[in-house]
XYZ file of C-alpha atoms in Angstrom:
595
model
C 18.300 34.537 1.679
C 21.443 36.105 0.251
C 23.019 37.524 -2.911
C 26.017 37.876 -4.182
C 26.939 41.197 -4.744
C 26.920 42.079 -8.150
C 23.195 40.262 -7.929
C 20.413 42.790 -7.537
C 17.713 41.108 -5.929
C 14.057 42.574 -4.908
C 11.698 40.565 -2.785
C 8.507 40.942 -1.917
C 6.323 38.654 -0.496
C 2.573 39.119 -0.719
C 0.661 36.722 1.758
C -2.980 36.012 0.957
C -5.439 33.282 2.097
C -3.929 29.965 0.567
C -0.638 30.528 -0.590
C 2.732 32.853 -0.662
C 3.634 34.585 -3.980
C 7.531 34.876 -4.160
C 8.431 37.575 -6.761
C 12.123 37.801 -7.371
C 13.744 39.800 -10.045
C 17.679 38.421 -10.931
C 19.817 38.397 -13.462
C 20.291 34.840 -15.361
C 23.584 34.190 -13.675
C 22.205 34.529 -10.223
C 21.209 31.571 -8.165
C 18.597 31.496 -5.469
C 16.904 29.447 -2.601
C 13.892 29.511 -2.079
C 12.490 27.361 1.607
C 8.912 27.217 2.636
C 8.033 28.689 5.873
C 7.626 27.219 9.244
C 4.285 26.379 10.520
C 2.394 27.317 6.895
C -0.070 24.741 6.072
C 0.317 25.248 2.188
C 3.354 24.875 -0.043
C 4.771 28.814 -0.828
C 5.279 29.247 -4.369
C 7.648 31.355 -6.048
C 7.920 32.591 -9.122
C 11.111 33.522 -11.220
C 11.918 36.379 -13.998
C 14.649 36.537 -15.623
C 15.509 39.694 -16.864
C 17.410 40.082 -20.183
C 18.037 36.374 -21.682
C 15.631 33.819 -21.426
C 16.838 30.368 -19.443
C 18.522 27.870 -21.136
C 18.050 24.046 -21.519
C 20.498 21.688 -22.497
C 18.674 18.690 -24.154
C 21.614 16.395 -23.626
C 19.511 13.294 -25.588
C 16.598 13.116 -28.217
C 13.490 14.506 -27.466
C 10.253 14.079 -29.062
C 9.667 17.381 -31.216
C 6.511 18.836 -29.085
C 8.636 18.748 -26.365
C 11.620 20.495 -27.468
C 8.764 23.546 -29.003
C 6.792 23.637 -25.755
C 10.451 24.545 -24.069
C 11.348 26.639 -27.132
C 8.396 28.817 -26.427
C 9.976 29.336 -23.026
C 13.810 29.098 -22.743
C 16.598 28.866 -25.311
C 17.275 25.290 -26.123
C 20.739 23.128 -27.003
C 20.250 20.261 -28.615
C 23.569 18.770 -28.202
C 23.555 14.663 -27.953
C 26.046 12.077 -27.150
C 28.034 14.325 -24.822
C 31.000 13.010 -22.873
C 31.165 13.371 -19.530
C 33.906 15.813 -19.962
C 31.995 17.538 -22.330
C 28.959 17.783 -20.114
C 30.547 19.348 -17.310
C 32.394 21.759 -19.792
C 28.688 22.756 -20.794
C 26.261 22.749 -17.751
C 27.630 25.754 -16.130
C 25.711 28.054 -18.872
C 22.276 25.827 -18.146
C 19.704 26.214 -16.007
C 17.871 23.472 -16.687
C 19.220 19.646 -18.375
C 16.830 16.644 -19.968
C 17.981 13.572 -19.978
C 16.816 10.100 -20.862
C 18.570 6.945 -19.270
C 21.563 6.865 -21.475
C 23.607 10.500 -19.925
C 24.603 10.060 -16.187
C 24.220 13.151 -14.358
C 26.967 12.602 -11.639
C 28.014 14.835 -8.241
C 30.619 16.236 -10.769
C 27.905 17.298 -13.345
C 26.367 19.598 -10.017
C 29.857 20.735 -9.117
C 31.159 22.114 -12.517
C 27.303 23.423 -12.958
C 28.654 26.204 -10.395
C 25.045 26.746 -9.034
C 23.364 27.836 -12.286
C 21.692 24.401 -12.654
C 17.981 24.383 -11.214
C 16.301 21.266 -12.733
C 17.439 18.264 -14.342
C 13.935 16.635 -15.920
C 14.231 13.002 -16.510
C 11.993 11.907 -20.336
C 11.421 8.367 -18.348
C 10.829 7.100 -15.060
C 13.181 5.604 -13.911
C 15.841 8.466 -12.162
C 18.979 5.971 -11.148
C 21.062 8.142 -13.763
C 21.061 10.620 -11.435
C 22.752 11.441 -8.093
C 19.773 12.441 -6.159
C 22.129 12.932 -3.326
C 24.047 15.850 -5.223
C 21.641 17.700 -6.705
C 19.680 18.102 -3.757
C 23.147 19.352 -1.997
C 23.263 21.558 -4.891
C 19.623 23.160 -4.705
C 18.829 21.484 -7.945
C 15.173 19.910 -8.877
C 15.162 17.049 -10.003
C 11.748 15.848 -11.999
C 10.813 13.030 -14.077
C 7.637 12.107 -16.536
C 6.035 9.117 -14.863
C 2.970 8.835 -16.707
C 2.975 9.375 -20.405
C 4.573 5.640 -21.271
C 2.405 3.797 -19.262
C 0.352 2.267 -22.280
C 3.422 1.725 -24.462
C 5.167 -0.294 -21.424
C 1.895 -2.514 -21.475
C 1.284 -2.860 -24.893
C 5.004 -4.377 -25.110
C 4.222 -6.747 -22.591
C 1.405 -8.306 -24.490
C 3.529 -8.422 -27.101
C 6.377 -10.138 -25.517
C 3.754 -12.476 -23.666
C 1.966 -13.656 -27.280
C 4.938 -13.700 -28.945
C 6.428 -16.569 -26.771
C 3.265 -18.297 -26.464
C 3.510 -18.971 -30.658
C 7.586 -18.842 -30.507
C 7.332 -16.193 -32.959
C 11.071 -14.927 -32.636
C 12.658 -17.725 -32.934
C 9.928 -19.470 -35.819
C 10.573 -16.250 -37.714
C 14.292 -16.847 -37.425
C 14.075 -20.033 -38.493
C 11.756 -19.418 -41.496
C 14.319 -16.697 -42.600
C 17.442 -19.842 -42.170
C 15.747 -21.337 -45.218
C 13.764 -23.642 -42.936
C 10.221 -24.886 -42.685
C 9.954 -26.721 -38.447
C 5.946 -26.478 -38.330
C 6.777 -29.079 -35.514
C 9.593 -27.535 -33.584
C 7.211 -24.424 -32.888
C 3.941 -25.482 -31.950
C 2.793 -23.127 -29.017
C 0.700 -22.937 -26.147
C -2.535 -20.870 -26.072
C -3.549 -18.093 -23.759
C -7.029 -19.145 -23.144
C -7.662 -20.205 -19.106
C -3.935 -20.169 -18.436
C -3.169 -17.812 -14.994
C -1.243 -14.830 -15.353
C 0.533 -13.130 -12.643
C 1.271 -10.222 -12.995
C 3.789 -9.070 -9.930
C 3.461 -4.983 -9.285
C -0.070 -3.796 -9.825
C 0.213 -0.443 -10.195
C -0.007 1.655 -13.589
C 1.562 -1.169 -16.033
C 1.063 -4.085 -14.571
C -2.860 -2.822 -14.717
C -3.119 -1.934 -18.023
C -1.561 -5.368 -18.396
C -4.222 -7.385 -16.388
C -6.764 -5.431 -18.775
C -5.153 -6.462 -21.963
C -4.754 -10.219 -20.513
C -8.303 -10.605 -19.531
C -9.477 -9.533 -22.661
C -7.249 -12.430 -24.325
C -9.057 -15.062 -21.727
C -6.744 -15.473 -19.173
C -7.251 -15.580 -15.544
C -5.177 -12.742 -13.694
C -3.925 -12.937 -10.567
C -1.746 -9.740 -8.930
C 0.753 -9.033 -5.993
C 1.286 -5.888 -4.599
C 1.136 -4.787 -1.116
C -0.291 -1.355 -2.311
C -2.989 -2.420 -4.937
C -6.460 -1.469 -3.950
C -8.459 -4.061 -3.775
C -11.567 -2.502 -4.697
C -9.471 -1.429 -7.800
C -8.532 -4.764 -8.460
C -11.809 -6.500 -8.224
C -13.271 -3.423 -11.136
C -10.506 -5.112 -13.297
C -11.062 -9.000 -12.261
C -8.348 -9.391 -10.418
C -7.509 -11.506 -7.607
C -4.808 -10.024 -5.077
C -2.789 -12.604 -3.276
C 0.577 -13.681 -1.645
C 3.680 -13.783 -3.493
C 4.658 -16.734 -2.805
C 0.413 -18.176 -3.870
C 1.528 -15.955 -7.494
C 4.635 -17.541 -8.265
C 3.751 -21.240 -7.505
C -0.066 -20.309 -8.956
C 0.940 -19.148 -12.600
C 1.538 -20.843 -15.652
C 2.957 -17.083 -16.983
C 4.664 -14.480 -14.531
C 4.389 -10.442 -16.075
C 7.077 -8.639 -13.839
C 6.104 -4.896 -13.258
C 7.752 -3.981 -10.097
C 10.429 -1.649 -9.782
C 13.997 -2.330 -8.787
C 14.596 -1.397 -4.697
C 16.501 -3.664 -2.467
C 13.559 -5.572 -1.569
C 13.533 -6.899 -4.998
C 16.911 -6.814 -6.697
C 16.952 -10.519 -7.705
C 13.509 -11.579 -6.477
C 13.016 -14.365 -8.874
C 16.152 -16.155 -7.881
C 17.251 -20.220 -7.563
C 14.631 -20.243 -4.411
C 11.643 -18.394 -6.029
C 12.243 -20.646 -9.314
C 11.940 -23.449 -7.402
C 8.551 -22.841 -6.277
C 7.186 -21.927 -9.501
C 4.931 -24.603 -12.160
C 7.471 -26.867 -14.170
C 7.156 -25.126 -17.802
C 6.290 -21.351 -16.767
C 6.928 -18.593 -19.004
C 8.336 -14.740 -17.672
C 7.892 -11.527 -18.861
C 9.787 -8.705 -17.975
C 9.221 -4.751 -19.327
C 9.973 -3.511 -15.768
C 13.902 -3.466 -14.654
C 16.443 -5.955 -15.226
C 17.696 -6.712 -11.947
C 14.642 -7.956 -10.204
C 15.816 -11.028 -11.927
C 18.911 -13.250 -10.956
C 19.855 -13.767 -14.729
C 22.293 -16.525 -13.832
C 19.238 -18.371 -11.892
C 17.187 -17.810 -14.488
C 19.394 -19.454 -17.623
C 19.642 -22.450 -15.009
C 15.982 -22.541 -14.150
C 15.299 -22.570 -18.337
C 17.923 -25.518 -18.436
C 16.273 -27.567 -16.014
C 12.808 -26.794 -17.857
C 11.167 -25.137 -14.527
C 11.299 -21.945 -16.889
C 9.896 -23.009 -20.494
C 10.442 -19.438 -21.985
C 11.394 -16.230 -21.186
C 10.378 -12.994 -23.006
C 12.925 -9.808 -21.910
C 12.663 -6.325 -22.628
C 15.286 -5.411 -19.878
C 18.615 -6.700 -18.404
C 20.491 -5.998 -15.424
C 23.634 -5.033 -17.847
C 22.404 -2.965 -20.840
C 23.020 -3.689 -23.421
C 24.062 -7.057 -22.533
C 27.527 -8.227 -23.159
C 28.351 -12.348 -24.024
C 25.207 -12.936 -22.396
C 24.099 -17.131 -22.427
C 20.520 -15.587 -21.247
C 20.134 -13.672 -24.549
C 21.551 -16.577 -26.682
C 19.235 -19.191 -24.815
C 17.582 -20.833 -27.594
C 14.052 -20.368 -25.148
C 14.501 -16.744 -24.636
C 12.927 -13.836 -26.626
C 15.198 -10.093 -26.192
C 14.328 -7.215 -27.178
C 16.315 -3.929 -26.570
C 14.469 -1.969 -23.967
C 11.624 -1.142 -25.656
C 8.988 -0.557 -23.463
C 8.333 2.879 -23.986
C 9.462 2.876 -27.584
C 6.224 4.076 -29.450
C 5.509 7.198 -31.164
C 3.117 8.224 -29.550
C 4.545 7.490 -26.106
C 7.647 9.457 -27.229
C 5.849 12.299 -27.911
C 4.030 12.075 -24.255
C 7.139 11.798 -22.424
C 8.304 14.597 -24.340
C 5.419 17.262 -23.992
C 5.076 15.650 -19.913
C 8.953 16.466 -18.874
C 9.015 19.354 -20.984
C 6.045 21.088 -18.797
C 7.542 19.619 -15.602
C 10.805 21.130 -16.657
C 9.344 24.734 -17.340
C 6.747 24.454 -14.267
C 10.269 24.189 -12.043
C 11.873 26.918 -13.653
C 9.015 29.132 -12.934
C 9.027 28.272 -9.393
C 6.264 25.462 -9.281
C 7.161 22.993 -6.729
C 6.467 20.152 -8.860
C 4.279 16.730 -8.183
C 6.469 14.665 -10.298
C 9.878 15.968 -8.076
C 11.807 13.145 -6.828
C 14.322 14.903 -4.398
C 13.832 16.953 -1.408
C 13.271 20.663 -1.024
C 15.054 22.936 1.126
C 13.372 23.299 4.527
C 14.329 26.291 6.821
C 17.353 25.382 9.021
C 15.476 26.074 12.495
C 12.711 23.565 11.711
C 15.343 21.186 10.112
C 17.352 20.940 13.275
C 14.260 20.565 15.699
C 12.529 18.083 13.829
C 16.144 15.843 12.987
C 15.895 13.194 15.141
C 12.021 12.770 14.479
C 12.069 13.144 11.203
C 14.166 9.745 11.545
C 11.973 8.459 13.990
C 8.497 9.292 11.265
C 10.560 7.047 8.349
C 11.675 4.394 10.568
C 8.373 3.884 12.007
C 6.485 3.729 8.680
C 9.518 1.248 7.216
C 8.302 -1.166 10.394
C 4.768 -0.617 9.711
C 4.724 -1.787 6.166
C 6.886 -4.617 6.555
C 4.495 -6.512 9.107
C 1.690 -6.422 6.613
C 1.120 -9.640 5.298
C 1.351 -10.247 1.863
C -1.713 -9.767 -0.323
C -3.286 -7.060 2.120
C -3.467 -3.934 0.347
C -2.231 -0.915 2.726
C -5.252 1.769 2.252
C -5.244 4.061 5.375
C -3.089 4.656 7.747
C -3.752 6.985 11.072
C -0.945 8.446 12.712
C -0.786 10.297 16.335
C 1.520 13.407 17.219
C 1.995 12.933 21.564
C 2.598 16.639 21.949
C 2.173 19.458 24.502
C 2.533 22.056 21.938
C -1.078 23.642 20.913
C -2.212 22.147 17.624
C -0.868 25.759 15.543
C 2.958 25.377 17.175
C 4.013 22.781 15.187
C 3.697 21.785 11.394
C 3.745 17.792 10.872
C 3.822 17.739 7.072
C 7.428 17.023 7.229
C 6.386 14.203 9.410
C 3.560 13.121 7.246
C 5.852 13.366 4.638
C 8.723 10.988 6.337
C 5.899 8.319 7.022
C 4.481 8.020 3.614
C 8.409 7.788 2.457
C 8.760 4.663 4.698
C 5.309 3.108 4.118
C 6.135 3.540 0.224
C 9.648 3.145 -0.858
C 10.963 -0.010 0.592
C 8.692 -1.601 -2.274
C 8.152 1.229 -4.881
C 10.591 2.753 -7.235
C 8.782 6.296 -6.003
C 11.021 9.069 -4.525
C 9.270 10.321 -1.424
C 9.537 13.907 -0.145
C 7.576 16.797 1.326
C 6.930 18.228 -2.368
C 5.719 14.955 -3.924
C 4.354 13.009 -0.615
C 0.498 13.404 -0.636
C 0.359 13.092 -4.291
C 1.802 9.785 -4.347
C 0.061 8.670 -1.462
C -3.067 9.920 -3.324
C -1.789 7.981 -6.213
C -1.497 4.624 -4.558
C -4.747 5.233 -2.774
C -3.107 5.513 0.655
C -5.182 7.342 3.053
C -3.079 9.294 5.880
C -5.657 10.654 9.065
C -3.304 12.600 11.392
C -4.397 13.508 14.580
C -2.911 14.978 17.879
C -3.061 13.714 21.580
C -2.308 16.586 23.899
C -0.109 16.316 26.910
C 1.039 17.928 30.139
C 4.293 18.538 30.366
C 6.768 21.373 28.413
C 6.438 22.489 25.653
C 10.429 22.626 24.957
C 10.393 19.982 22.878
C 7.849 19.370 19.834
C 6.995 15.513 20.096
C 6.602 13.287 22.932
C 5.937 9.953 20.577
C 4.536 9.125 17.247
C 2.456 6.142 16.928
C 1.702 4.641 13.684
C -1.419 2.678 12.816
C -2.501 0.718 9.701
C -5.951 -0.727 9.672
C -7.986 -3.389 7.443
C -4.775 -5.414 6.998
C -3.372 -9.015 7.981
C -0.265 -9.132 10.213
C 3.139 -10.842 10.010
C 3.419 -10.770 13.181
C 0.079 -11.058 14.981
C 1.525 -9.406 17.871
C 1.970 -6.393 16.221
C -2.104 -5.934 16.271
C -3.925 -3.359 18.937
C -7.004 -4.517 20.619
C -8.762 -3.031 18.268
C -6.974 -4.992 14.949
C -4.963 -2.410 13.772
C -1.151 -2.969 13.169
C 0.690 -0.422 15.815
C 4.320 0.532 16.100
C 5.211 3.735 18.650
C 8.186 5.408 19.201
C 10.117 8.229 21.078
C 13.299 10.120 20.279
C 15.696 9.565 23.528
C 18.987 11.303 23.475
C 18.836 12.065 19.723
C 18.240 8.274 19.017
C 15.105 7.089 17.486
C 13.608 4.088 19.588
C 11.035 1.633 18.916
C 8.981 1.764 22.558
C 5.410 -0.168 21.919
C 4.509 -3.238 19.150
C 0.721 -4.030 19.431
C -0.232 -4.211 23.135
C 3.343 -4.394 24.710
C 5.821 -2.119 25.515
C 9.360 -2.686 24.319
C 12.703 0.046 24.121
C 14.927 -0.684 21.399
C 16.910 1.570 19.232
C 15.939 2.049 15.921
C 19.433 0.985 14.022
C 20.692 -1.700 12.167
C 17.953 -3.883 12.187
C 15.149 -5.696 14.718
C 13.861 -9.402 15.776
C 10.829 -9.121 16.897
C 9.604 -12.214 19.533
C 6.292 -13.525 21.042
C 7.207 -16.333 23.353
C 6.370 -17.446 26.492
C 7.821 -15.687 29.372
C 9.984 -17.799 31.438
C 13.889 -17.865 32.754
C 16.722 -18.176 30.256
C 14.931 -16.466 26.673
C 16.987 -14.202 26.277
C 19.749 -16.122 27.054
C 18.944 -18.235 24.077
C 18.209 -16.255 21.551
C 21.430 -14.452 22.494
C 23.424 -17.703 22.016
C 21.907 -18.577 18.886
C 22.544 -14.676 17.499
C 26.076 -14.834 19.020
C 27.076 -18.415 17.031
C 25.682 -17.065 13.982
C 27.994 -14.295 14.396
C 25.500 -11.499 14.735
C 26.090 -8.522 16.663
C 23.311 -7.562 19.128
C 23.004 -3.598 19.931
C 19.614 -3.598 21.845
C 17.078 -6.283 23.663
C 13.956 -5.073 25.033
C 11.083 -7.533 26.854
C 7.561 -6.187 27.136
C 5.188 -8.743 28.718
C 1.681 -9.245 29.373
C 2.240 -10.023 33.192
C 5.194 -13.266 34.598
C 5.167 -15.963 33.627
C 2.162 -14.693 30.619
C 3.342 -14.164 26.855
C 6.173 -11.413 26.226
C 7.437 -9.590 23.166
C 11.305 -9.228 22.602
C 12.513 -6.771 20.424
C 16.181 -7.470 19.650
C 18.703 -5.068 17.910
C 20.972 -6.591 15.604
C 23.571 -5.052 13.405
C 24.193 -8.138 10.847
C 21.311 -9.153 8.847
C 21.147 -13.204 10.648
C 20.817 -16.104 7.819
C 17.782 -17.983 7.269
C 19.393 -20.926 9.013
C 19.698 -18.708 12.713
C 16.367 -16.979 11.972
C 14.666 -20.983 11.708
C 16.815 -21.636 15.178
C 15.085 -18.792 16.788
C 12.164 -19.911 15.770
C 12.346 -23.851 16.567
C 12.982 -22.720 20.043
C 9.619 -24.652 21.785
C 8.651 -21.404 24.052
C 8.606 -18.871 20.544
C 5.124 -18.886 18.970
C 5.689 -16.159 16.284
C 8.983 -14.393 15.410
C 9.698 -11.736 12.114
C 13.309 -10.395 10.987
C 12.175 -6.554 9.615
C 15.003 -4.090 8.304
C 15.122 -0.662 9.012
């Protein structure tokens, strides 16, 4: 740890049975970094007095009033609103702390001109893609975010949105206030015994399911996360996505916005869906294809759609908004009083917790980890995400990912080496490829807790030196269906393994059979029968569809048996080469996963 020199900085550290206590005296201008240490089991805490002025907070957009007291009682506050960009950067570097909502984007050059005063930036919302996670992590800065307090608002507006388009209220409410009297034109459809789906069943889409059961309706969910058990309490069926869409006569959307569902419902989902559904979406604007949607309402597969959020806020010349079938509101999901207030009071603590030192559950960027760990865990810290990102994506649809085991190969005694950086990589590629949660080592049991995800970790000692801390990491998930059935142990568990070799991360068992591919770009994974000229094939049909292979791999059974090929590829291969592949007479299961 060091000071600049006109800091005076006194450190002790006081180690007791659980946990570290980091007193540090500074003056307000001083900056500090704090990392856990190695091989400690618990999270160090540290605690930080400022002597002379209190903190200050820059409240850079409105905030409910409990909020900005609770903070008052603590730091000085700014209220200053509607900043410029130019103006924020002129007035971060005398803040320790910034609130935002979704309107102020906190950019790299907001963390540059902060000049390392900046500790936390506390987003009143969920959703954090205001800020560049990136730079503020570069820049030692928390950043948290109130995830919680909005939840019932977000549903409650939902409901609304869904009833509302059931009875055409917008639009017979418009028309009533034309001077006009079209009983006719608006005659509705009711609720009662009509399937809802709601798509993302985790804190909204729940309370949602609640509300819509209690109006009569029969709920169905997707989400490769939800609990069953949970679901079943509620009277909800979990299924496919593809069995929600084409099952519903209205679609809720509550997922978040990650690249596996940035235009979900697009000209193909559409297509698949009841003639006459109706969509809802509170949740984020671009899981929708707005463009395929104002065609799908044209040719009547859509009958209505009710829309809190757009891709484009607010929306500009927009034919979706001025569809004559289309309800908008102005993102109002989480505009209640009450849920203002929440927010408010729940970023306001987070905000305060960081700037004493409390490593916070609701922090969505990284921590600082000492250097020496850092650079001997690198390359598996790689290999821990990468394995959970393959592990999630051969669960089937509709099978709800509960517990997952994962095995340390190691000839270090079980004391020499600290996996919860590990841990932590795994849940961060078992969750985020379809969760709008920010994984990291502060935040990763608690939202693994959250989502009901059960991690066992245990070790599997070797002979061999010591030198280096991992020999493999294998990565189980039981009580689920399979993509690729391949992919299943003996036992019926879905197993991926792999080793770090020359810095690279590779992918060296599926299942039963033993493959070496590097894990980069992106894999094809093959079950065919093993005879002459496979590979040869695939390669040809890879090659014409202008995709560049960087690995190929065969583990088999025994000749002539059934063999798994595990091919690199650096282009993402169109549906039309994936269906080749798999129209080849000697493949009997095949699945594109990215990394």
């Amino acid at each position: 740890m060091a000071a600049s020199a006109s800091s005076a900085i006194n450190l002790s550290i006081k180690p007791s049975h659980t946990s570290l206590s980091w007193q540090t005296h500074l003056s307000s201008t001083s900056a500090l970094a704090v990392s856990p240490l190695s091989g400690h089991r618990q999270y160090p805490r540290f605690v930080i007095y400022a002597v002379g002025d209190k903190p200050t907070v820059l409240v850079a957009e409105k905030l409910g009033e409990a909020g900005v007291n609770l903070l008052k009682e603590f730091a000085d506050v700014d209220c200053s609103y509607n900043l410029t960009p130019e103006e924020l950067c002129n007035k971060i570097s005398l803040c320790d702390a910034l609130i935002v909502r979704s309107g102020t984007k906190v950019s790299r050059e907001v963390f540059e001109s902060s000049g390392g005063r900046l500790k936390v930036v506390g987003r009143a919302g969920v959703g954090i893609d205001n800020v560049d996670l990136a730079a503020a992590t570069e820049h030692g800065c928390l950043v948290v975010n109130a995830p919680t307090a909005n939840t019932v608002a977000a549903a409650e507006h939902g409901i609304a949105l869904l009833t509302a388009m059931a009875r055409n209220v917008a639009q017979a409410d418009a028309s009533v206030k034309a001077g006009k009297w079209l009983r006719n034109k608006y005659v509705g459809v009711s609720l009662v015994g009509k399937t809802l789906a709601v798509m993302g069943f985790g804190k909204v889409g729940s309370e949602v399911a609640r509300r819509a059961k209690g109006l009569g309706m029969h709920v169905i969910a997707h989400d490769p996360y939800a609990p069953a058990d949970r679901a079943r309490a509620i009277g909800v069926e979990l299924v496919s996505f593809d069995k929600a869409i084409s099952s519903a006569d209205f679609i809720s959307l509550h997922m978040p916005l990650t690249p596996a569902t940035n235009k979900v419902l697009n000209d193909e989902t559409f297509s698949k869906m009841k003639k006459g559904v109706r969509i809802v979406n509170v949740a984020r604007g671009g899981v929708i294809d707005e463009d395929a949607l104002v065609r799908a309402l044209d040719a009547g597969i859509v009958a209505q759609a009710a829309l809190d959020v757009f891709t484009v806020e607010p929306p500009k010349d927009s034919k979706l908004v001025q569809h004559e079938n289309v309800t908008a509101t102005p993102h109002l999901g989480a505009s209640t009083m009450e849920a203002q207030e929440g927010v408010a009071i729940e970023i306001a603590e987070a905000v305060v917790g960081a700037l004493n030192g409390e490593l916070a559950a609701t922090a969505v960027n990284a921590p600082m980890v000492p250097a020496e760990v850092l650079s001997e865990l690198k390359p598996f810290v790689a290999l821990a995400e990468k394995l959970g990102r393959l592990a999630v994506q051969l669960v089937a649809g509709g099978s709800g990912v509960k517990s997952v085991k994962v095995t340390y190969g190691s000839a270090r005694g079980p004391d020499d080496l600290d996996t919860r950086l590990l841990r932590a990589m795994i849940t961060k590629g078992l969750i985020e490829p379809i969760s709008s949660s920010f994984v990291n080592l502060v935040n990763a049991d608690f939202t693994a807790k959250q989502r009901g995800l059960r991690i066992a970790e245990q070790r599997s000692l070797l002979n061999g030196s010591p030198e280096s801390p991992l020999e493999f990491i294998q990565v189980q998930i039981s009580s689920v269906e399979s993509k690729f059935a391949s992919a299943l142990s003996d036992s019926g568990e879905i197993r991926v393994e792999g080793r770090v070799k020359d810095g690279i991360p590779h992918l060296t068992k599926v299942g039963s059979f033993e493959v070496d591919v590097s894990l980069e770009g992106s894999i094809i994974l093959c079950r065919q029968v093993d005879q002459p000229g496979m590979i040869g094939k695939v390669g040809s049909i890879l090659s014409e569809g202008n995709v560049n292979v960087s690995f190929m791999s065969v583990g088999r059974v025994a000749p002539r048996k059934h063999a798994v090929m595990a091919i690199g590829v650096d282009d993402q291969p169109s549906k039309e080469i994936l269906k080749r592949i798999g129209d080849i007479p000697a493949v009997e299961e095949f699945v594109y996963l990215k990394i």
